[in-house]
Amino acid sequence: MSDSHDSLVTGMDRQERTDGPLAGYTVAVKDNISTAGVRTTCGSAMLADYIPPYDATVIERVLAAGGRLIGKTNMDEFGMGSTTETSAFGPTTNPHAPDYVPGGSSGGSAAAVAAGVADIALGSDTGGSIRNPAAFCGVVGLKPTYGLVSRYGLVAYGHSLEQIGPIGRTVADVARLLAVIAGPDDRDATCLDEEPAAYDAALDRGVDGLTIGLPTSLVGGSDPEVRTSFRATVADLEAAGANTVELELASLKHAVAAYYVIAMSEASSNLARYDGVRYGHRVPDAGDWNESFATTRRAGFGDEVTRRILLGTFALSAGYHDKYYQQAQDARRWIGQDFDAAFDEVDLIASPTMPTLPFELGAAERDPLELYLADANTVPANLATLPAISVPIDPVDDLPVGLQFVGPALSEPRLLAAAATVERR
Ligand code: GLN
């Protein structure tokens, strides 16, 4: 990696046309999105030499829209993390504060945009991985409604939770990239039959007359200085004509636990293919098949990925399935119902994107449980398959802070309009 913040793992230069909605835009791509002929590592030693033979659907669409692909961005290994420090290629640093993490797992994409390495970027969000680094790097990031954007060519981590989405310096850039990548795809059976809306036309609709719910647990659970910045923005939204109400969403206290059980369970299955035979790096002459499999996986995966495969395999194993996986699915359903009921009363839900300021760099001392808890505000939208956006608000001590809006399914135009209102303040 050579750019100033180590945001890129691999440089590339591909452009198919010079007209279209992305003409003149340079685009960086998270390294878990397949690019034909350009290695796609997922931030893992396991895939350090993997060169996909095909493009993801979103890559085809960006090229057809005139975008110029400039590189693959660093990420937490297989998307598992919140700091971009679990990458086998070393960390990316925060362009606003070099001693701090850029967030994760799409930290390379957010840093590339914040540093001007690319105009816009693609990330993926399983439990916050677009919104978290957008918040920490002071840029805009959107996780679409589940099924709005094709996952064909996205290397799976937690397939029932994740979506590819846009990162940009402005809400308008995010709207533009979303319009290019959204829409039906026969190659992804979970894709909705839903054409993209006129996202850019929604941008100056404002928030006048909208009711915005403020979940007490997500606001109250945030650090005081983050909360102060958040409250100042909420006051401006009220001045712009929004009504605000406090919301009690009792199910949310189970969100982090449910998310990690489901994400790890899905990961344990999705990562089974990296055995050195079907996919991935292989340790040579490691013995019989069992020994070779174990040695190869031990060498190819980092500690966080290994931890999650072990925990996920455990959660799915006979005798424990009802105790963990089934309970997590029950909690997921409850969270979905809580949001449904809330959206009978409110148009949008707002909270700080991250409950804390960006963390200082320093992987060695990081406690995994503390990191998991920092996902409290972002994972509910993934569990409920709802769209969510993070937009920059007032920094604290020169460190970026993000505000998150979550809306009902396919309410991306409303999310973008609200985020644009925050951006204009
Ligand atoms: N921090 C979360 C995790 O580690 C989110 C990751 C993501 O969205 N890919 O699972």
Short mmCIF file of C-alpha atoms and ligand atoms in Angstrom, two decimals:
data_model
loop_
_atom_site.label_atom_id
_atom_site.label_comp_id
_atom_site.label_asym_id
_atom_site.label_seq_id
_atom_site.Cartn_x
_atom_site.Cartn_y
_atom_site.Cartn_z
CA MET A 1 0.00 0.00 0.00
CA SER A 2 1.44 3.33 -0.95
CA ASP A 3 -1.13 6.14 -0.79
CA SER A 4 -0.71 8.44 2.19
CA HIS A 5 -3.26 6.71 4.42
CA ASP A 6 -2.78 3.18 3.08
CA SER A 7 -6.35 3.12 1.83
CA LEU A 8 -5.63 0.97 -1.25
CA VAL A 9 -4.48 -2.67 -1.28
CA THR A 10 -4.20 -2.86 -5.07
CA GLY A 11 -4.20 -0.10 -7.65
CA MET A 12 -6.03 -0.50 -10.95
CA ASP A 13 -7.16 1.66 -13.83
CA ARG A 14 -10.25 0.60 -15.71
CA GLN A 15 -12.69 2.71 -17.62
CA GLU A 16 -15.04 1.58 -20.39
CA ARG A 17 -16.64 4.84 -21.47
CA THR A 18 -16.41 8.54 -20.81
CA ASP A 19 -20.10 9.43 -20.87
CA GLY A 20 -22.80 8.51 -18.35
CA PRO A 21 -23.78 9.56 -14.83
CA LEU A 22 -20.36 8.66 -13.40
CA ALA A 23 -18.32 10.32 -16.16
CA GLY A 24 -15.42 12.13 -14.54
CA TYR A 25 -15.72 10.18 -11.27
CA THR A 26 -12.88 8.07 -9.90
CA VAL A 27 -14.17 5.09 -7.95
CA ALA A 28 -12.48 2.98 -5.28
CA VAL A 29 -13.85 -0.50 -4.55
CA LYS A 30 -13.81 -2.46 -1.30
CA ASP A 31 -11.63 -5.51 -1.75
CA ASN A 32 -14.45 -8.01 -1.17
CA ILE A 33 -16.15 -7.00 -4.44
CA SER A 34 -15.04 -9.10 -7.40
CA THR A 35 -13.08 -7.37 -10.17
CA ALA A 36 -12.17 -9.47 -13.21
CA GLY A 37 -8.40 -9.76 -13.58
CA VAL A 38 -7.67 -7.69 -10.46
CA ARG A 39 -6.96 -9.49 -7.23
CA THR A 40 -9.69 -9.43 -4.63
CA THR A 41 -8.19 -10.24 -1.25
CA CYS A 42 -10.92 -9.51 1.32
CA GLY A 43 -8.03 -8.22 3.43
CA SER A 44 -6.97 -11.84 4.01
CA ALA A 45 -3.77 -13.79 3.49
CA MET A 46 -6.10 -16.60 2.40
CA LEU A 47 -6.99 -14.69 -0.78
CA ALA A 48 -3.77 -12.67 -1.23
CA ASP A 49 -3.33 -14.11 -4.74
CA TYR A 50 -6.97 -14.64 -5.70
CA ILE A 51 -7.88 -13.10 -9.07
CA PRO A 52 -11.60 -13.35 -9.87
CA PRO A 53 -12.55 -14.35 -13.42
CA TYR A 54 -15.62 -12.10 -13.43
CA ASP A 55 -16.94 -8.70 -12.34
CA ALA A 56 -19.55 -8.17 -9.65
CA THR A 57 -22.81 -6.71 -10.97
CA VAL A 58 -22.05 -3.37 -9.27
CA ILE A 59 -18.69 -3.22 -11.10
CA GLU A 60 -20.39 -3.79 -14.47
CA ARG A 61 -22.84 -1.01 -13.64
CA VAL A 62 -20.18 1.49 -12.51
CA LEU A 63 -18.21 0.87 -15.72
CA ALA A 64 -21.33 1.15 -17.89
CA ALA A 65 -22.06 4.48 -16.17
CA GLY A 66 -18.66 5.93 -17.13
CA GLY A 67 -16.90 5.54 -13.78
CA ARG A 68 -13.14 5.06 -13.67
CA LEU A 69 -12.02 2.33 -11.24
CA ILE A 70 -8.77 3.31 -9.54
CA GLY A 71 -8.19 0.65 -6.92
CA LYS A 72 -9.27 -1.93 -4.36
CA THR A 73 -9.51 -0.71 -0.80
CA ASN A 74 -8.26 -2.08 2.47
CA MET A 75 -10.73 -3.67 4.88
CA ASP A 76 -11.00 -5.73 8.02
CA GLU A 77 -10.42 -9.36 7.06
CA PHE A 78 -13.60 -10.65 5.37
CA GLY A 79 -15.42 -7.59 6.77
CA MET A 80 -15.00 -8.73 10.36
CA GLY A 81 -14.11 -5.70 12.41
CA SER A 82 -14.76 -2.03 13.01
CA THR A 83 -11.30 -0.50 12.63
CA THR A 84 -9.64 -1.91 9.44
CA GLU A 85 -6.92 -3.24 11.75
CA THR A 86 -7.69 -6.93 11.17
CA SER A 87 -6.52 -6.66 7.55
CA ALA A 88 -3.64 -8.99 6.67
CA PHE A 89 -2.15 -6.01 4.79
CA GLY A 90 -1.85 -3.77 7.85
CA PRO A 91 -4.02 -0.89 8.99
CA THR A 92 -5.33 2.16 7.13
CA THR A 93 -5.10 5.46 9.00
CA ASN A 94 -7.76 8.13 9.43
CA PRO A 95 -7.18 11.04 7.01
CA HIS A 96 -8.52 13.50 9.60
CA ALA A 97 -6.28 12.20 12.39
CA PRO A 98 -3.42 9.86 11.46
CA ASP A 99 -3.14 8.34 14.96
CA TYR A 100 -6.75 7.14 14.79
CA VAL A 101 -8.50 4.31 12.97
CA PRO A 102 -10.64 5.09 9.92
CA GLY A 103 -13.39 2.79 11.24
CA GLY A 104 -14.31 -0.40 9.51
CA SER A 105 -14.71 -2.69 7.95
CA SER A 106 -14.85 -0.51 4.78
CA GLY A 107 -12.15 1.75 6.28
CA GLY A 108 -10.08 1.84 3.10
CA SER A 109 -13.07 3.00 1.03
CA ALA A 110 -14.02 5.77 3.47
CA ALA A 111 -10.39 6.89 3.89
CA ALA A 112 -9.84 6.92 0.11
CA VAL A 113 -12.83 9.24 -0.29
CA ALA A 114 -11.93 11.44 2.70
CA ALA A 115 -8.33 11.81 1.46
CA GLY A 116 -9.31 12.48 -2.15
CA VAL A 117 -7.67 9.29 -3.46
CA ALA A 118 -11.05 8.61 -5.12
CA ASP A 119 -14.17 10.74 -5.64
CA ILE A 120 -16.56 8.00 -4.52
CA ALA A 121 -16.29 4.41 -3.29
CA LEU A 122 -18.16 1.17 -2.88
CA GLY A 123 -18.30 -0.44 0.54
CA SER A 124 -20.27 -3.27 2.06
CA ASP A 125 -22.28 -3.18 5.26
CA THR A 126 -23.10 -6.33 7.23
CA GLY A 127 -23.49 -4.63 10.60
CA GLY A 128 -22.36 -1.07 10.00
CA SER A 129 -19.27 -1.39 7.83
CA ILE A 130 -20.25 1.46 5.51
CA ARG A 131 -21.75 3.80 8.14
CA ASN A 132 -19.08 3.31 10.81
CA PRO A 133 -16.09 4.32 8.61
CA ALA A 134 -18.17 7.07 6.98
CA ALA A 135 -18.78 8.51 10.47
CA PHE A 136 -15.14 8.13 11.58
CA CYS A 137 -13.76 9.62 8.33
CA GLY A 138 -16.22 12.51 8.03
CA VAL A 139 -17.87 11.34 4.78
CA VAL A 140 -21.36 10.13 3.77
CA GLY A 141 -22.23 6.42 3.57
CA LEU A 142 -25.47 4.60 2.85
CA LYS A 143 -26.53 1.01 3.51
CA PRO A 144 -29.40 0.27 1.11
CA THR A 145 -32.56 -1.68 1.89
CA TYR A 146 -31.73 -5.39 1.76
CA GLY A 147 -32.20 -6.52 -1.85
CA LEU A 148 -32.04 -3.08 -3.50
CA VAL A 149 -28.45 -3.67 -4.68
CA SER A 150 -27.19 -6.94 -6.17
CA ARG A 151 -24.74 -8.95 -4.08
CA TYR A 152 -23.58 -10.94 -7.12
CA GLY A 153 -19.79 -10.89 -6.90
CA LEU A 154 -19.69 -9.74 -3.25
CA VAL A 155 -17.68 -12.24 -1.21
CA ALA A 156 -20.14 -13.38 1.44
CA TYR A 157 -19.64 -12.81 5.16
CA GLY A 158 -23.18 -12.64 6.62
CA HIS A 159 -25.35 -12.93 3.54
CA SER A 160 -28.74 -12.31 5.20
CA LEU A 161 -27.49 -9.02 6.64
CA GLU A 162 -25.22 -7.38 4.08
CA GLN A 163 -25.54 -4.98 1.19
CA ILE A 164 -23.10 -3.15 -1.05
CA GLY A 165 -23.53 0.62 -0.81
CA PRO A 166 -22.08 4.01 -1.77
CA ILE A 167 -19.62 6.26 0.10
CA GLY A 168 -19.04 9.87 -1.00
CA ARG A 169 -17.96 13.31 0.17
CA THR A 170 -21.47 14.67 -0.43
CA VAL A 171 -25.00 13.33 -0.15
CA ALA A 172 -25.46 14.11 -3.87
CA ASP A 173 -22.51 11.88 -4.79
CA VAL A 174 -23.95 9.06 -2.68
CA ALA A 175 -27.35 9.48 -4.38
CA ARG A 176 -25.68 9.41 -7.79
CA LEU A 177 -23.73 6.21 -7.11
CA LEU A 178 -26.76 4.53 -5.54
CA ALA A 179 -28.83 5.24 -8.66
CA VAL A 180 -26.16 3.49 -10.75
CA ILE A 181 -25.79 0.33 -8.64
CA ALA A 182 -29.40 -0.25 -7.46
CA GLY A 183 -31.94 -2.35 -9.31
CA PRO A 184 -32.97 -5.92 -10.11
CA ASP A 185 -30.43 -8.60 -11.05
CA ASP A 186 -31.29 -12.11 -12.21
CA ARG A 187 -27.98 -13.35 -10.81
CA ASP A 188 -28.93 -12.54 -7.20
CA ALA A 189 -32.11 -14.30 -6.11
CA THR A 190 -32.41 -12.03 -3.04
CA CYS A 191 -32.50 -8.92 -5.22
CA LEU A 192 -35.83 -7.08 -5.16
CA ASP A 193 -37.78 -6.35 -8.31
CA GLU A 194 -37.33 -2.65 -7.66
CA GLU A 195 -35.94 -0.06 -10.06
CA PRO A 196 -33.88 2.76 -8.49
CA ALA A 197 -35.90 5.88 -7.55
CA ALA A 198 -34.99 9.40 -8.68
CA TYR A 199 -32.63 9.85 -5.72
CA ASP A 200 -31.10 13.13 -6.85
CA ALA A 201 -34.54 14.68 -7.30
CA ALA A 202 -35.24 13.96 -3.61
CA LEU A 203 -32.24 15.89 -2.34
CA ASP A 204 -33.86 19.25 -1.69
CA ARG A 205 -37.12 17.99 -0.26
CA GLY A 206 -35.98 18.83 3.26
CA VAL A 207 -37.49 17.54 6.50
CA ASP A 208 -40.38 19.97 6.90
CA GLY A 209 -43.34 18.08 8.37
CA LEU A 210 -41.41 14.85 8.97
CA THR A 211 -41.52 13.17 12.36
CA ILE A 212 -38.15 11.89 13.51
CA GLY A 213 -37.93 9.30 16.30
CA LEU A 214 -35.00 9.41 18.72
CA PRO A 215 -34.44 5.99 20.35
CA THR A 216 -33.59 6.68 23.99
CA SER A 217 -31.23 3.71 24.32
CA LEU A 218 -29.13 4.57 21.24
CA VAL A 219 -28.88 8.26 22.09
CA GLY A 220 -28.40 7.72 25.83
CA GLY A 221 -25.87 4.95 25.23
CA SER A 222 -23.57 7.30 23.34
CA ASP A 223 -20.63 9.17 24.84
CA PRO A 224 -21.53 12.65 26.18
CA GLU A 225 -19.49 14.63 23.63
CA VAL A 226 -21.01 12.63 20.76
CA ARG A 227 -24.46 13.25 22.24
CA THR A 228 -23.84 17.00 22.43
CA SER A 229 -22.96 17.14 18.73
CA PHE A 230 -26.00 14.98 17.94
CA ARG A 231 -28.39 17.17 19.99
CA ALA A 232 -27.15 20.32 18.21
CA THR A 233 -28.00 18.76 14.85
CA VAL A 234 -31.41 17.61 16.06
CA ALA A 235 -32.17 21.19 17.11
CA ASP A 236 -31.34 22.33 13.57
CA LEU A 237 -33.59 19.65 12.09
CA GLU A 238 -36.40 20.93 14.32
CA ALA A 239 -35.68 24.45 13.11
CA ALA A 240 -35.99 23.10 9.55
CA GLY A 241 -39.51 21.92 10.31
CA ALA A 242 -39.11 18.37 11.65
CA ASN A 243 -40.97 17.14 14.73
CA THR A 244 -39.03 14.90 17.07
CA VAL A 245 -40.29 12.30 19.52
CA GLU A 246 -38.46 9.98 21.89
CA LEU A 247 -38.85 6.27 21.15
CA GLU A 248 -38.50 3.28 23.43
CA LEU A 249 -37.48 0.30 21.31
CA ALA A 250 -37.22 -2.44 23.91
CA SER A 251 -35.94 -5.06 21.47
CA LEU A 252 -32.76 -3.11 20.69
CA LYS A 253 -31.01 -4.24 23.85
CA HIS A 254 -30.70 -7.66 22.21
CA ALA A 255 -29.44 -6.37 18.84
CA VAL A 256 -25.69 -6.77 19.33
CA ALA A 257 -25.99 -10.28 20.75
CA ALA A 258 -28.42 -11.38 18.03
CA TYR A 259 -26.26 -9.81 15.33
CA TYR A 260 -23.07 -11.54 16.42
CA VAL A 261 -24.70 -14.97 16.74
CA ILE A 262 -26.28 -14.69 13.28
CA ALA A 263 -23.27 -13.06 11.58
CA MET A 264 -20.82 -15.60 13.02
CA SER A 265 -23.11 -18.52 12.18
CA GLU A 266 -23.42 -17.39 8.58
CA ALA A 267 -19.68 -16.67 8.42
CA SER A 268 -18.81 -20.17 9.62
CA SER A 269 -20.73 -21.56 6.68
CA ASN A 270 -19.69 -18.96 4.09
CA LEU A 271 -15.99 -19.32 4.90
CA ALA A 272 -15.98 -23.13 4.70
CA ARG A 273 -15.00 -22.91 1.02
CA TYR A 274 -11.51 -21.58 1.83
CA ASP A 275 -9.82 -24.92 2.28
CA GLY A 276 -6.88 -24.53 -0.10
CA VAL A 277 -8.59 -26.87 -2.58
CA ARG A 278 -11.68 -25.06 -3.77
CA TYR A 279 -10.47 -21.57 -2.92
CA GLY A 280 -7.59 -19.94 -1.19
CA HIS A 281 -3.98 -20.20 -0.30
CA ARG A 282 -2.75 -23.76 0.43
CA VAL A 283 0.08 -24.76 2.76
CA PRO A 284 2.01 -27.36 0.70
CA ASP A 285 2.80 -30.89 1.97
CA ALA A 286 0.80 -30.44 5.16
CA GLY A 287 -0.19 -34.10 5.45
CA ASP A 288 -3.46 -35.90 4.78
CA TRP A 289 -6.62 -34.03 3.85
CA ASN A 290 -7.65 -33.26 7.43
CA GLU A 291 -4.21 -32.03 8.40
CA SER A 292 -3.85 -30.04 5.20
CA PHE A 293 -7.27 -28.42 5.70
CA ALA A 294 -6.51 -27.45 9.31
CA THR A 295 -2.98 -26.19 8.60
CA THR A 296 -4.10 -24.21 5.57
CA ARG A 297 -6.94 -22.52 7.42
CA ARG A 298 -4.81 -21.83 10.49
CA ALA A 299 -2.21 -20.13 8.26
CA GLY A 300 -4.64 -18.31 5.98
CA PHE A 301 -7.08 -16.77 8.49
CA GLY A 302 -6.27 -14.15 11.11
CA ASP A 303 -7.32 -14.37 14.75
CA GLU A 304 -10.62 -12.49 14.50
CA VAL A 305 -11.83 -14.58 11.57
CA THR A 306 -10.76 -17.76 13.35
CA ARG A 307 -12.61 -16.70 16.51
CA ARG A 308 -15.79 -16.08 14.54
CA ILE A 309 -15.66 -19.35 12.62
CA LEU A 310 -15.23 -21.25 15.89
CA LEU A 311 -18.05 -19.38 17.65
CA GLY A 312 -20.36 -19.63 14.64
CA THR A 313 -19.74 -23.34 14.25
CA PHE A 314 -20.47 -23.77 17.96
CA ALA A 315 -23.69 -21.75 17.79
CA LEU A 316 -24.99 -23.93 14.95
CA SER A 317 -23.92 -27.27 16.40
CA ALA A 318 -26.43 -29.92 17.46
CA GLY A 319 -27.74 -29.29 20.95
CA TYR A 320 -26.85 -25.59 20.92
CA HIS A 321 -28.83 -24.48 17.89
CA ASP A 322 -32.01 -23.72 19.87
CA LYS A 323 -30.09 -22.04 22.65
CA TYR A 324 -28.20 -19.54 20.45
CA TYR A 325 -29.12 -19.43 16.77
CA GLN A 326 -32.86 -19.85 17.24
CA GLN A 327 -32.97 -17.27 20.03
CA ALA A 328 -31.02 -14.84 17.89
CA GLN A 329 -33.53 -15.31 15.07
CA ASP A 330 -36.38 -14.68 17.53
CA ALA A 331 -34.69 -11.45 18.66
CA ARG A 332 -34.19 -10.47 15.02
CA ARG A 333 -37.90 -10.89 14.35
CA TRP A 334 -38.78 -8.82 17.43
CA ILE A 335 -36.45 -6.02 16.29
CA GLY A 336 -38.16 -6.02 12.89
CA GLN A 337 -41.58 -5.78 14.54
CA ASP A 338 -40.40 -2.96 16.82
CA PHE A 339 -39.23 -0.96 13.78
CA ASP A 340 -42.49 -1.67 11.92
CA ALA A 341 -44.49 -0.37 14.86
CA ALA A 342 -42.21 2.67 15.22
CA PHE A 343 -42.64 3.56 11.56
CA ASP A 344 -46.40 3.76 12.11
CA GLU A 345 -45.58 6.79 14.29
CA VAL A 346 -42.44 8.31 12.78
CA ASP A 347 -40.98 8.84 9.29
CA LEU A 348 -37.33 8.37 10.23
CA ILE A 349 -35.25 7.35 13.21
CA ALA A 350 -32.10 9.29 14.12
CA SER A 351 -29.19 8.50 16.43
CA PRO A 352 -25.43 8.98 16.54
CA THR A 353 -23.98 6.57 13.95
CA MET A 354 -21.29 5.45 16.39
CA PRO A 355 -21.64 5.82 20.15
CA THR A 356 -17.99 6.89 20.46
CA LEU A 357 -15.40 9.06 18.75
CA PRO A 358 -12.89 7.29 16.46
CA PHE A 359 -10.55 4.97 18.38
CA GLU A 360 -6.83 5.47 18.58
CA LEU A 361 -4.79 3.07 16.43
CA GLY A 362 -3.45 0.07 18.34
CA ALA A 363 -4.76 -3.37 17.47
CA ALA A 364 -2.89 -5.21 20.19
CA GLU A 365 -4.87 -3.87 23.11
CA ARG A 366 -8.30 -4.10 21.52
CA ASP A 367 -10.94 -6.07 23.47
CA PRO A 368 -13.23 -7.85 20.98
CA LEU A 369 -16.31 -7.54 23.19
CA GLU A 370 -15.87 -3.78 23.54
CA LEU A 371 -15.62 -3.48 19.78
CA TYR A 372 -18.76 -5.56 19.28
CA LEU A 373 -20.68 -3.24 21.63
CA ALA A 374 -19.62 -0.23 19.55
CA ASP A 375 -21.89 -1.64 16.80
CA ALA A 376 -25.02 -1.08 18.95
CA ASN A 377 -26.38 1.74 16.79
CA THR A 378 -25.64 0.25 13.37
CA VAL A 379 -26.59 -3.45 13.57
CA PRO A 380 -30.35 -2.94 14.14
CA ALA A 381 -30.86 -1.72 10.54
CA ASN A 382 -29.11 -4.82 9.18
CA LEU A 383 -31.14 -7.18 11.36
CA ALA A 384 -34.34 -5.44 10.21
CA THR A 385 -33.10 -5.23 6.54
CA LEU A 386 -33.79 -1.45 6.57
CA PRO A 387 -31.92 1.36 4.78
CA ALA A 388 -29.68 3.68 6.82
CA ILE A 389 -27.35 6.59 6.09
CA SER A 390 -24.54 8.27 8.01
CA VAL A 391 -23.84 11.97 7.45
CA PRO A 392 -21.15 14.12 9.12
CA ILE A 393 -22.15 16.49 11.96
CA ASP A 394 -20.05 18.80 14.18
CA PRO A 395 -16.65 17.24 14.94
CA VAL A 396 -15.42 16.90 18.53
CA ASP A 397 -11.76 17.87 19.12
CA ASP A 398 -11.25 17.74 15.32
CA LEU A 399 -12.46 14.12 15.23
CA PRO A 400 -15.37 13.43 12.83
CA VAL A 401 -18.82 12.47 14.18
CA GLY A 402 -21.70 10.99 12.17
CA LEU A 403 -25.47 11.09 12.50
CA GLN A 404 -27.47 8.09 11.32
CA PHE A 405 -30.97 8.06 9.87
CA VAL A 406 -32.82 4.73 9.56
CA GLY A 407 -36.04 4.57 7.52
CA PRO A 408 -38.67 2.08 6.39
CA ALA A 409 -37.87 -0.33 3.55
CA LEU A 410 -37.10 1.53 0.29
CA SER A 411 -37.22 4.97 1.93
CA GLU A 412 -33.80 5.89 0.47
CA PRO A 413 -35.17 9.12 -1.08
CA ARG A 414 -36.34 10.29 2.37
CA LEU A 415 -33.02 9.31 3.98
CA LEU A 416 -31.09 11.23 1.34
CA ALA A 417 -33.33 14.30 1.73
CA ALA A 418 -32.84 14.31 5.50
CA ALA A 419 -29.08 13.78 5.17
CA ALA A 420 -28.90 16.63 2.63
CA THR A 421 -30.68 18.87 5.16
CA VAL A 422 -28.02 18.01 7.75
CA GLU A 423 -25.30 18.66 5.19
CA ARG A 424 -26.65 22.14 4.35
CA ARG A 425 -26.85 23.37 7.96
N1 GLN B 1 -18.29 -4.50 13.02
C1 GLN B 1 -19.23 -5.44 12.48
C2 GLN B 1 -18.61 -6.81 12.42
O1 GLN B 1 -17.47 -6.90 12.73
C3 GLN B 1 -19.73 -5.00 11.14
C4 GLN B 1 -18.95 -5.51 10.02
C5 GLN B 1 -19.57 -5.29 8.68
O2 GLN B 1 -20.57 -4.58 8.53
N2 GLN B 1 -19.00 -5.97 7.69
O3 GLN B 1 -19.22 -7.77 12.09
#
